[in-house]
Coordinates of C-alpha atoms and ligand atoms in Angstrom, one line a residue:
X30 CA -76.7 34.9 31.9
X31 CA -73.9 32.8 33.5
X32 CA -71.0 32.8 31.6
X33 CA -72.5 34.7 29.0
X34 CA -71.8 38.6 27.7
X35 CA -73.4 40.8 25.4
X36 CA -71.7 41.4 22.2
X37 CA -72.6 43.5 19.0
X38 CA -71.8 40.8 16.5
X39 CA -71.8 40.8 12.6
X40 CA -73.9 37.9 10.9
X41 CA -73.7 39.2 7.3
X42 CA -71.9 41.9 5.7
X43 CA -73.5 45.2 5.1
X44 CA -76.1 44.3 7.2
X45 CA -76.4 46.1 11.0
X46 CA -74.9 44.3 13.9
X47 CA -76.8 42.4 15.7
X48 CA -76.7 42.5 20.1
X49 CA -76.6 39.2 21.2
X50 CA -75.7 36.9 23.9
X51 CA -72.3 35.2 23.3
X52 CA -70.2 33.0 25.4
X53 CA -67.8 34.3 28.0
X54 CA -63.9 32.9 26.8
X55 CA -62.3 30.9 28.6
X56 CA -58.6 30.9 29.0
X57 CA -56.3 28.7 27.6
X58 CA -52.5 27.4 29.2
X59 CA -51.4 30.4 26.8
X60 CA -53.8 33.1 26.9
X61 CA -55.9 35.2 28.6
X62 CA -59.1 36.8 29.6
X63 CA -60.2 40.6 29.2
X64 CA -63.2 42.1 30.7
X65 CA -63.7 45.3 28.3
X66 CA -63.7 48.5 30.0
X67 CA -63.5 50.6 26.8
X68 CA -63.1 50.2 23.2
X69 CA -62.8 52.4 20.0
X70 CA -64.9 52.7 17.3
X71 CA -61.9 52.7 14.1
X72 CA -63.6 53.5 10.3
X73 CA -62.0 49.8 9.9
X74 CA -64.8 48.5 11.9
X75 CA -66.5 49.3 9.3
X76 CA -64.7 47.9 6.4
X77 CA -65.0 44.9 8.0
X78 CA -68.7 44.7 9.2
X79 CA -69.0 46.0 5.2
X80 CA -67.0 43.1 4.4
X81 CA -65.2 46.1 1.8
X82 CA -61.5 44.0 1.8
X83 CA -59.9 41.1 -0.4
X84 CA -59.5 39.3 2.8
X85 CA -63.0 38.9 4.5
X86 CA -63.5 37.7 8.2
X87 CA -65.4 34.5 8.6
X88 CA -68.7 35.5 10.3
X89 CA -70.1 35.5 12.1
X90 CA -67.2 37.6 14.4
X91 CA -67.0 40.6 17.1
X92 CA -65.3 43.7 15.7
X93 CA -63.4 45.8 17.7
X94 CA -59.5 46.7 18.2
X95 CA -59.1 49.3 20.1
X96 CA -60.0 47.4 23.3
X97 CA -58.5 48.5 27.1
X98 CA -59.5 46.6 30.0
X99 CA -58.5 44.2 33.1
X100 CA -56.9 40.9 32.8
X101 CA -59.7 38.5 34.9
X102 CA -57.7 35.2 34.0
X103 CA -54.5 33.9 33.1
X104 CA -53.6 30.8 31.6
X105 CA -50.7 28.8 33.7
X106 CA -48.1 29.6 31.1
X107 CA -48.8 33.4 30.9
X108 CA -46.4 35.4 33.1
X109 CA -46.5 38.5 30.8
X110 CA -49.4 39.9 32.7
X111 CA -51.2 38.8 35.6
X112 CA -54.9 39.4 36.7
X113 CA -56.2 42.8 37.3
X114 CA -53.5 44.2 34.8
X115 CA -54.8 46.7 32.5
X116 CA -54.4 45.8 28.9
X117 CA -55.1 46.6 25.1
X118 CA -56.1 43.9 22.6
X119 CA -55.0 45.7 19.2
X120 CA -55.7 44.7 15.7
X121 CA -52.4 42.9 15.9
X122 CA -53.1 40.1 17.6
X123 CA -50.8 37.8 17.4
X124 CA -47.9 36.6 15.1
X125 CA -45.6 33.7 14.5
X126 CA -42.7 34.8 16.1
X127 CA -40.4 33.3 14.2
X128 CA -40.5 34.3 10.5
X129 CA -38.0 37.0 8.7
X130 CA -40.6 39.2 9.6
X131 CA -41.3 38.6 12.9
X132 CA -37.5 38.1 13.4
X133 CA -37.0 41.6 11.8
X134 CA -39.7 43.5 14.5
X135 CA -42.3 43.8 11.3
X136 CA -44.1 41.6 12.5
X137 CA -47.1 43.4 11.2
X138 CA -46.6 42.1 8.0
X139 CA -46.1 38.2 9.5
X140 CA -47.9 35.9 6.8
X141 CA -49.1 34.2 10.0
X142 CA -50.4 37.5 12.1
X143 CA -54.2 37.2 13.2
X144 CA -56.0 40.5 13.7
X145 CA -58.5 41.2 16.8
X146 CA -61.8 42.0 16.0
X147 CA -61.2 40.7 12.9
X148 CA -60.1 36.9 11.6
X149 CA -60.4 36.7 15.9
X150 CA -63.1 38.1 18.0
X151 CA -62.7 41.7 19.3
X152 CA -63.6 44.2 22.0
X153 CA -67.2 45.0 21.0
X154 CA -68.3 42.2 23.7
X155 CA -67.8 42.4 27.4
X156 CA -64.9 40.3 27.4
X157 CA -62.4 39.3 25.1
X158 CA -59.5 36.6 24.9
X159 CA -56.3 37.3 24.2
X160 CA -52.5 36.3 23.4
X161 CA -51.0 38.1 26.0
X162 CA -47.1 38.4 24.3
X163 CA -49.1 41.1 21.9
X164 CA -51.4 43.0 24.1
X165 CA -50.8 46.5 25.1
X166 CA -49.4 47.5 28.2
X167 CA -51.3 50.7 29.4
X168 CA -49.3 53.2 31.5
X169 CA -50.4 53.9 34.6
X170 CA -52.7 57.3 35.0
X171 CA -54.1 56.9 31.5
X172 CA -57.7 56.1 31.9
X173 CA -59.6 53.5 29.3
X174 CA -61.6 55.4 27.4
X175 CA -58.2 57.3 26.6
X176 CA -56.4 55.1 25.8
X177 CA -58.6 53.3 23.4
X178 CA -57.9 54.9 20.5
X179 CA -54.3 55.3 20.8
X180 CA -54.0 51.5 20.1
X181 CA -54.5 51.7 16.6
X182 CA -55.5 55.4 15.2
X183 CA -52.3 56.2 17.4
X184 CA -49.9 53.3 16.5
X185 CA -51.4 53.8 13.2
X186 CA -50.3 57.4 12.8
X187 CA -47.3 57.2 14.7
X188 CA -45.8 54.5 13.1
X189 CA -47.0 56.0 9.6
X190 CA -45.5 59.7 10.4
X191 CA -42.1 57.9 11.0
X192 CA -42.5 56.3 7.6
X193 CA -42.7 59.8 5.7
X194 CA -39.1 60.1 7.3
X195 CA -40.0 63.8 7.7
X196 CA -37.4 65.4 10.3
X197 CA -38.1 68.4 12.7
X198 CA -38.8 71.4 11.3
X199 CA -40.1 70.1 8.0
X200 CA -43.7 69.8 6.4
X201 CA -46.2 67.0 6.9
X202 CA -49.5 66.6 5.2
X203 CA -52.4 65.4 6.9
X204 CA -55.2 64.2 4.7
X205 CA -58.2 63.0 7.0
X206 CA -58.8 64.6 10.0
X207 CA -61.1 62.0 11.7
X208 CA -60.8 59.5 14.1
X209 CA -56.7 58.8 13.2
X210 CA -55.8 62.0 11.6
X211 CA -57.1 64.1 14.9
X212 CA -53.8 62.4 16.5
X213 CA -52.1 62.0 13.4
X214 CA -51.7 66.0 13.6
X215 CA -50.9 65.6 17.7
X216 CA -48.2 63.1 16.9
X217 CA -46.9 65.2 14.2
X218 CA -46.4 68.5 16.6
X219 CA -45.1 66.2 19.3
X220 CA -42.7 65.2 16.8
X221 CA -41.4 68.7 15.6
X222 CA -43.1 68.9 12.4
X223 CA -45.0 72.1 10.6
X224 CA -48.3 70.6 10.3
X225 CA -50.4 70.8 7.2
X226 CA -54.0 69.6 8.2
X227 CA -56.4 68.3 5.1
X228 CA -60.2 67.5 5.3
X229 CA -63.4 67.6 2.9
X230 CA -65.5 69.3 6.3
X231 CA -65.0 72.4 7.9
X232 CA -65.5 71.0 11.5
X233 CA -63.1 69.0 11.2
X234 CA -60.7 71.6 9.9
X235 CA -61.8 73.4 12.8
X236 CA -60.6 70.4 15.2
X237 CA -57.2 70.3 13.4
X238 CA -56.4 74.2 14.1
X239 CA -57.1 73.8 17.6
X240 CA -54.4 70.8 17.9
X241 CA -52.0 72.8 16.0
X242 CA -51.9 72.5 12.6
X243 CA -50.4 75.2 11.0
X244 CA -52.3 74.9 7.9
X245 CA -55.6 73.6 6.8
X246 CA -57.3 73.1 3.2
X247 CA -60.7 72.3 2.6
X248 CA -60.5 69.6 -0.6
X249 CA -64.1 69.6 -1.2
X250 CA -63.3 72.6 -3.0
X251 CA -60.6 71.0 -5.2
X252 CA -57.4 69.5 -5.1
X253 CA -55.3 71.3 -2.4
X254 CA -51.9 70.5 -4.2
X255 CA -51.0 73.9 -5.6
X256 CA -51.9 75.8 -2.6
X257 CA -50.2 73.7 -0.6
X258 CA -46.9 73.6 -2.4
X259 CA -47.2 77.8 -2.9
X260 CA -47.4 77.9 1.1
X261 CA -44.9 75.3 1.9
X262 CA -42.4 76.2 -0.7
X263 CA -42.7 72.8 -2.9
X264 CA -45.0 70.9 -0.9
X265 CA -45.0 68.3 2.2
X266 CA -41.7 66.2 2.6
X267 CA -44.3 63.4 4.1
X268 CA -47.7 62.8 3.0
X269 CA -49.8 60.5 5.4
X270 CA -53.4 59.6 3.8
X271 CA -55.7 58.8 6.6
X272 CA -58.9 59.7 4.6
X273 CA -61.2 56.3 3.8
X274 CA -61.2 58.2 -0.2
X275 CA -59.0 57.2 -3.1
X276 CA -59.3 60.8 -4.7
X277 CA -57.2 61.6 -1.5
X278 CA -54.5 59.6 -2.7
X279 CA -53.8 60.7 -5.6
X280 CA -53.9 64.3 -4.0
X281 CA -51.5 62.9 -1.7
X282 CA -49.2 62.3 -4.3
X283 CA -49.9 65.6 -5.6
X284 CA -49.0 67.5 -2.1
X285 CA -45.5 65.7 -1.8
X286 CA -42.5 67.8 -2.2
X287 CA -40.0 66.6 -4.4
X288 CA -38.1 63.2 -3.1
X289 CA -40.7 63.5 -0.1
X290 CA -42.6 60.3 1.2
X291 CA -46.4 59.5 0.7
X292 CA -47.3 57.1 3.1
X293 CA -50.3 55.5 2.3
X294 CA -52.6 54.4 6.0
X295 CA -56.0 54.4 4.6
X296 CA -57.7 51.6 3.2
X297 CA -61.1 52.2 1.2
X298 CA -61.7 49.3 -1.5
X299 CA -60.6 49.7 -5.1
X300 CA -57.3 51.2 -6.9
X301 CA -56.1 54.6 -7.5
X302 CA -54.3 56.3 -10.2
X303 CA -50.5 57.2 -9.6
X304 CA -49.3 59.4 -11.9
X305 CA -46.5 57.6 -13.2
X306 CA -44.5 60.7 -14.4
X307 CA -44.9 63.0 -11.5
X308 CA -43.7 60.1 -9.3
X309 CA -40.4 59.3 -11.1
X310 CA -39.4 62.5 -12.4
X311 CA -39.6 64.2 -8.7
X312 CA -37.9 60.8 -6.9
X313 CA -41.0 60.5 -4.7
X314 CA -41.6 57.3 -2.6
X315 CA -45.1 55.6 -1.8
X316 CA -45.0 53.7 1.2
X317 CA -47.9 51.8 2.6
X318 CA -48.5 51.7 6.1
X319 CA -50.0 49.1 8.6
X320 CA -50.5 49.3 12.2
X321 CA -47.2 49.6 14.0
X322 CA -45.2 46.9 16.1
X323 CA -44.9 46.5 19.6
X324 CA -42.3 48.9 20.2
X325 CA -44.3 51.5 17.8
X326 CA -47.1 50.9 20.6
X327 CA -45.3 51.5 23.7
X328 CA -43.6 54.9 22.1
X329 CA -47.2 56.0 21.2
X330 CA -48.4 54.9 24.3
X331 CA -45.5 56.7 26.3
X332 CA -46.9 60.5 24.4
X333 CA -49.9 60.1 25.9
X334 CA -48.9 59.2 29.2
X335 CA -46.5 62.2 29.0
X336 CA -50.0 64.4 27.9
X337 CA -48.5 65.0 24.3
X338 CA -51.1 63.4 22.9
X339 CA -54.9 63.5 23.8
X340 CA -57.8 61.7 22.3
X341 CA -60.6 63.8 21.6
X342 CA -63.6 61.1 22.7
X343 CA -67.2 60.5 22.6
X344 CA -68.7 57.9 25.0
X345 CA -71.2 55.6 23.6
X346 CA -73.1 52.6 24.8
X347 CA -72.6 49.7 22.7
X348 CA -76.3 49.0 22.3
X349 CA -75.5 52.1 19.9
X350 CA -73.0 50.9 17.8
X351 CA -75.3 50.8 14.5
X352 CA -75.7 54.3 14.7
X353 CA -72.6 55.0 15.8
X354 CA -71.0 53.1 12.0
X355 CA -74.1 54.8 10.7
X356 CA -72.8 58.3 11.9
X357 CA -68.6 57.0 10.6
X358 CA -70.3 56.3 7.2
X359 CA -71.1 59.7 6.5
X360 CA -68.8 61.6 8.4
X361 CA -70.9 62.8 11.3
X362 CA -67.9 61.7 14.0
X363 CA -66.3 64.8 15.5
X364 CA -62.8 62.2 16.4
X365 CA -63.3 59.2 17.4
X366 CA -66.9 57.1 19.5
X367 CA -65.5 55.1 22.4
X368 CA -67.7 52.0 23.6
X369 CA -67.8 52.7 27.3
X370 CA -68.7 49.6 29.2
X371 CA -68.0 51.2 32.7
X372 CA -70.5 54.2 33.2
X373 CA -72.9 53.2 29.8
X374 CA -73.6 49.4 30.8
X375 CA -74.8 47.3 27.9
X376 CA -78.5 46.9 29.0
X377 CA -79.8 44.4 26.1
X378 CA -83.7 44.5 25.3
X379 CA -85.7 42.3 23.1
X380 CA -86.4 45.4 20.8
X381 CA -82.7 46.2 20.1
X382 CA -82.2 45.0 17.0
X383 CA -84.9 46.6 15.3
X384 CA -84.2 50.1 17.6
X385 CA -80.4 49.9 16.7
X386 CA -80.4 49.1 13.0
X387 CA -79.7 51.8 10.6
Ligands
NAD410 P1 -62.8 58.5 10.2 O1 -64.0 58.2 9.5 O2 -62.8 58.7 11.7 O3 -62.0 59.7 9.5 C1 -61.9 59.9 8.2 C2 -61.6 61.3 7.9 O4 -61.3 61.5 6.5 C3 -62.9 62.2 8.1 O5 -62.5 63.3 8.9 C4 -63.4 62.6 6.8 O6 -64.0 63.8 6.7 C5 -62.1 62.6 6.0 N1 -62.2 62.5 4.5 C6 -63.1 61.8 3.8 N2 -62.9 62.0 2.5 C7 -61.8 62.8 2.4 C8 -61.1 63.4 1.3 N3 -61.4 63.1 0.0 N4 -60.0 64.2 1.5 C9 -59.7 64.5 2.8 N5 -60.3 64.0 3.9 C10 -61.4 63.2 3.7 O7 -61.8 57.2 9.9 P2 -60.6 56.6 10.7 O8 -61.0 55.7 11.8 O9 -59.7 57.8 10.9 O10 -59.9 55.6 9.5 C11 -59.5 56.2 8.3 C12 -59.0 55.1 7.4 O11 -57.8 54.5 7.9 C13 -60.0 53.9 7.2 O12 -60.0 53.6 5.8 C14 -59.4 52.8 8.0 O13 -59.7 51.5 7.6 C15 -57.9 53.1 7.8 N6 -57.0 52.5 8.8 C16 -55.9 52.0 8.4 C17 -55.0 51.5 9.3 C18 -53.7 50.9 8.8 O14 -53.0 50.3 9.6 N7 -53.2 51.2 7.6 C19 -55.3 51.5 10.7 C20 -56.5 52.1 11.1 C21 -57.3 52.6 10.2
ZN411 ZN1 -58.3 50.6 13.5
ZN412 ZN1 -44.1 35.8 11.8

């Protein structure tokens, strides 16, 4: 096993992961080493083991974005971080640097960005390399399976409830509950906002009343728009869809209050319907959503450091992870699985593939 790790990798889309040995990284003059404490287990994981997206990664890769864990090496031009540092490796990689874009702090949307666990290898492995000018930096007290999910269902949410442009005191719809909408709602109460929580499971409903959302609707018993806009007095001035379902979107359109925002985070394959009429008539804007930016990480980062925000997480093995995406597929998560590397050590054994596959 010298200078090799374990890693659940993806050979072929739609098929399970497969746990094999993989090559420790090695550090070049710009990057660095990460050996994974902890890393999240996001529903994008699985759009991209599913190969679901217009943009497919070329396999066979490593998933995994939500990755904390220690700097081991540093490559002589690094002096961002140093060894022993803890770090997160987020699904923004990396980026030019010097487009409009990245000029303009979006650099999310940079035509150059790469993502982790995704067009570059990610945090389901025992070590992962990185470009250290776009890592986290993890605030001191905030343990690793914590942390984990704030780097992208937190930035995710955080960055998207900004979006809606919804001020204190005003109504925000939550539509998906899971693993980003759990802290979506967090974020939201944090921020000021009346909460409106929406879900297709009662558990998950459940979940959202305890973290304070002021009201909840079950959609699996039909579109929640009217309801919602009798008990909010004309419906949510933002709208964040979290929920991997395009009839949540064009609920989501339906929930927003008049020249409210409907920021659009989740990304299940295929197109919706916007009703055209409904849109222009009541001067609503759809926004899309990706990710956030550096400084959207460190403001996320900084609530849960201050305890504003707490992941609600389960602590997996990642010999599991096929059951773990088997379990996200069909919404059997309570929030979010966290790969725990430090108390669940990957123990690989000839039988895994077949024990692990779904
Ligand atoms: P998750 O599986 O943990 O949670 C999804 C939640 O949506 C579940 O609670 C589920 O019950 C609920 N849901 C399903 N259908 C619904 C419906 N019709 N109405 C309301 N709720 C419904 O997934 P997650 O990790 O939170 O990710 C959610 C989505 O966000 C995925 O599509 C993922 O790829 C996407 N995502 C986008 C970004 C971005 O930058 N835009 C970042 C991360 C994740
Ligand atoms: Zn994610
Ligand atoms: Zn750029």
């Amino acid at each position: 096993m010298a200078n090799k790790m374990m890693a659940a990798v993806v050979e072929a889309f739609g098929k399970p992961l497969v746990m094999r040995e993989w090559a420790i990284p090695t550090a070049g003059d710009d990057q660095i080493v990460v050996k994974t404490e902890a890393c999240g287990v996001c529903h994008t994981d699985l759009h991209a083991a599913s190969g679901d997206w217009p943009l497919k990664p070329t396999l066979p890769f490593i998933p995994g974005h939500e990755a904390i864990g220690i700097v081991t090496a540093a490559g002589k031009n690094v002096t961002i971080v140093k060894e022993g540092d803890r770090v997160g490796v987020p699904w923004l990689y990396s980026a030019c640097g010097h487009c409009e874009y990245c000029l303009s702090a979006w650099e999310t949307v940079c035509a150059g960005a790469q993502f982790g666990g995704y067009t570059k290898n990610g945090g389901f492995a025992e070590y992962i390399l990185a470009d250290p000018q776009y890592v986290a930096h993890i605030p001191k007290g905030l343990a690793a399976t914590q942390a984990a999910p704030l780097i992208c269902a937190g930035i995710t949410t955080y960055k998207g409830i900004k979006q809606t442009e919804a001020k204190p005191g005003q109504w925000i719809a939550i539509s998906g509950c899971g693993g980003l909408g759990h802290l979506a709602i967090q974020y939201a109460k944090a921020m000021g906002l009346l909460v409106c929580a929406v879900d297709i499971d009662d558990n998950k409903l459940a979940l959202a009343k305890s973290l304070g959302a002021n009201l909840t609707f079950n959609a699996k018993h039909g579109d929640p728009a009217a309801a919602l806009k009798k008990e909010t007095g004309g419906g949510a001035h933002g709208v964040l869809i979290t929920a991997p379902s395009l009839i949540a979107f064009k609920q989501g359109i339906g929930m927003t209050r008049k020249r409210g925002t409907c920021v659009l985070v989740g990304l299940p394959p295929g197109e919706f319907p916007v009703p055209l009429f409904d849109v222009v008539a009541n001067c609503i804007t759809i926004r899309g959503s990706f990710v956030g930016t550096r400084e959207d990480m460190a403001e996320a980062l900084a609530f849960a450091a201050e305890g504003k925000v707490t992941a609600d997480v389960e602590l997996q093995p990642l010999a599991d992870i096929n059951r773990i995406f088997h379990r996200l597929e069909h919404g059997d998560v309570a929030a979010r699985v966290v790969i725990d590397y430090m108390t669940k050590p990957v123990m690989p054994t000839p039988q895994h593939e077949e024990v692990y596959a779904h």
